[in-house]
Amino acid sequence: AKQHLENQGVECFYPTVEVEKILRGKRQKVEEPLFPCYVFAYFDYEQGPNFTSVRSTRGVVDFVRFGAQPKEVQGDLVFELMQLEKCCNENTASECMPKPGD
């Protein structure tokens, strides 16, 4: 979905984090999505593309909604997620992840 949206000029963010897993008996670092099945998409629906064309993009199921209207995520939250992803890629995930109470 991310690639198809970017082909339409939609700015996308699909946050990932590197985690250690045991695969076939060996400890390996694997990159996994922070929010599986969710892509943050930024576009101006008044100038295009519109909601219908984005929603009908291959791989897109729907928008996060409250009632009938799609809900916009605050830019600050997405910026913080971008910073968190950058930090986790440069350091160990445990150093970057929020602690209880944050």
mmCIF file of C-alpha atoms in Angstrom:
data_model
loop_
_atom_site.group_PDB
_atom_site.id
_atom_site.type_symbol
_atom_site.label_atom_id
_atom_site.label_comp_id
_atom_site.label_asym_id
_atom_site.label_seq_id
_atom_site.Cartn_x
_atom_site.Cartn_y
_atom_site.Cartn_z
ATOM 1 C CA ALA A 1 0.000 0.000 0.000
ATOM 2 C CA LYS A 2 2.823 2.410 0.896
ATOM 3 C CA GLN A 3 4.477 2.119 -2.509
ATOM 4 C CA HIS A 4 1.181 2.535 -4.373
ATOM 5 C CA LEU A 5 0.285 5.619 -2.334
ATOM 6 C CA GLU A 6 3.718 7.169 -2.923
ATOM 7 C CA ASN A 7 3.251 6.588 -6.662
ATOM 8 C CA GLN A 8 0.187 8.866 -6.406
ATOM 9 C CA GLY A 9 2.197 11.594 -4.660
ATOM 10 C CA VAL A 10 0.922 10.783 -1.170
ATOM 11 C CA GLU A 11 3.507 11.232 1.576
ATOM 12 C CA CYS A 12 3.585 8.062 3.702
ATOM 13 C CA PHE A 13 5.177 6.900 6.926
ATOM 14 C CA TYR A 14 5.278 3.239 7.942
ATOM 15 C CA PRO A 15 7.151 3.107 11.245
ATOM 16 C CA THR A 16 9.327 0.077 11.882
ATOM 17 C CA VAL A 17 11.478 -1.061 14.777
ATOM 18 C CA GLU A 18 14.346 -3.527 14.925
ATOM 19 C CA VAL A 19 13.783 -6.360 17.406
ATOM 20 C CA GLU A 20 15.749 -9.428 18.361
ATOM 21 C CA LYS A 21 14.057 -12.736 17.702
ATOM 22 C CA ILE A 22 15.112 -16.335 17.801
ATOM 23 C CA LEU A 23 14.692 -17.750 14.305
ATOM 24 C CA ARG A 24 15.659 -21.347 13.567
ATOM 25 C CA GLY A 25 17.462 -21.513 16.895
ATOM 26 C CA LYS A 26 19.577 -18.393 16.276
ATOM 27 C CA ARG A 27 19.192 -14.904 17.682
ATOM 28 C CA GLN A 28 18.681 -12.442 14.840
ATOM 29 C CA LYS A 29 17.705 -8.810 14.471
ATOM 30 C CA VAL A 30 14.535 -8.390 12.460
ATOM 31 C CA GLU A 31 12.786 -5.211 11.350
ATOM 32 C CA GLU A 32 9.070 -5.250 12.158
ATOM 33 C CA PRO A 33 6.293 -2.687 11.773
ATOM 34 C CA LEU A 34 5.534 -0.687 14.897
ATOM 35 C CA PHE A 35 1.837 -0.676 13.929
ATOM 36 C CA PRO A 36 1.171 -3.656 11.638
ATOM 37 C CA CYS A 37 -1.402 -2.932 8.919
ATOM 38 C CA TYR A 38 -1.349 0.857 9.501
ATOM 39 C CA VAL A 39 0.283 3.479 7.263
ATOM 40 C CA PHE A 40 0.283 7.180 8.089
ATOM 41 C CA ALA A 41 -0.606 9.061 4.901
ATOM 42 C CA TYR A 42 -0.378 12.826 4.451
ATOM 43 C CA PHE A 43 -2.229 14.442 1.569
ATOM 44 C CA ASP A 44 -4.304 17.513 0.834
ATOM 45 C CA TYR A 45 -7.698 16.075 -0.091
ATOM 46 C CA GLU A 46 -8.866 19.464 -1.413
ATOM 47 C CA GLN A 47 -6.082 19.613 -4.030
ATOM 48 C CA GLY A 48 -5.859 15.882 -4.656
ATOM 49 C CA PRO A 49 -5.789 13.040 -4.437
ATOM 50 C CA ASN A 50 -9.205 12.771 -2.810
ATOM 51 C CA PHE A 51 -10.332 10.300 -0.139
ATOM 52 C CA THR A 52 -11.954 7.990 -2.676
ATOM 53 C CA SER A 53 -8.845 7.561 -4.812
ATOM 54 C CA VAL A 54 -6.634 7.016 -1.761
ATOM 55 C CA ARG A 55 -9.059 4.522 -0.248
ATOM 56 C CA SER A 56 -9.324 2.611 -3.523
ATOM 57 C CA THR A 57 -5.532 2.302 -3.782
ATOM 58 C CA ARG A 58 -4.284 -1.275 -3.873
ATOM 59 C CA GLY A 59 -3.476 -2.430 -0.320
ATOM 60 C CA VAL A 60 -5.542 0.282 1.408
ATOM 61 C CA VAL A 61 -8.563 -1.003 3.311
ATOM 62 C CA ASP A 62 -9.921 2.189 4.858
ATOM 63 C CA PHE A 63 -9.095 5.190 7.022
ATOM 64 C CA VAL A 64 -9.187 5.250 10.795
ATOM 65 C CA ARG A 65 -12.600 6.738 11.502
ATOM 66 C CA PHE A 66 -14.653 8.166 14.320
ATOM 67 C CA GLY A 67 -18.185 7.783 13.066
ATOM 68 C CA ALA A 68 -18.452 8.355 9.339
ATOM 69 C CA GLN A 69 -15.557 10.824 9.048
ATOM 70 C CA PRO A 70 -11.878 9.870 8.690
ATOM 71 C CA LYS A 71 -9.844 11.078 11.673
ATOM 72 C CA GLU A 72 -6.700 13.135 11.159
ATOM 73 C CA VAL A 73 -3.744 12.248 13.359
ATOM 74 C CA GLN A 74 -1.923 15.213 14.901
ATOM 75 C CA GLY A 75 1.320 16.036 13.110
ATOM 76 C CA ASP A 76 3.178 16.196 16.434
ATOM 77 C CA LEU A 77 2.384 12.552 17.107
ATOM 78 C CA VAL A 78 3.681 11.460 13.697
ATOM 79 C CA PHE A 79 6.818 13.606 14.187
ATOM 80 C CA GLU A 80 7.453 11.946 17.562
ATOM 81 C CA LEU A 81 7.049 8.508 15.962
ATOM 82 C CA MET A 82 9.565 9.497 13.278
ATOM 83 C CA GLN A 83 12.025 10.585 15.970
ATOM 84 C CA LEU A 84 11.428 7.359 17.892
ATOM 85 C CA GLU A 85 12.074 5.278 14.782
ATOM 86 C CA LYS A 86 15.271 7.226 14.041
ATOM 87 C CA CYS A 87 16.460 6.768 17.640
ATOM 88 C CA CYS A 88 15.711 3.044 17.580
ATOM 89 C CA ASN A 89 17.651 2.619 14.343
ATOM 90 C CA GLU A 90 20.668 4.354 15.878
ATOM 91 C CA ASN A 91 20.462 2.753 19.354
ATOM 92 C CA THR A 92 18.946 -0.321 20.936
ATOM 93 C CA ALA A 93 15.162 -0.350 21.001
ATOM 94 C CA SER A 94 15.036 -0.574 24.804
ATOM 95 C CA GLU A 95 16.858 2.787 25.095
ATOM 96 C CA CYS A 96 14.300 4.535 22.905
ATOM 97 C CA MET A 97 10.970 3.020 23.789
ATOM 98 C CA PRO A 98 8.739 4.979 26.140
ATOM 99 C CA LYS A 99 8.882 3.975 29.783
ATOM 100 C CA PRO A 100 5.784 3.507 31.946
ATOM 101 C CA GLY A 101 4.407 6.935 32.813
ATOM 102 C CA ASP A 102 5.915 8.733 29.770
#
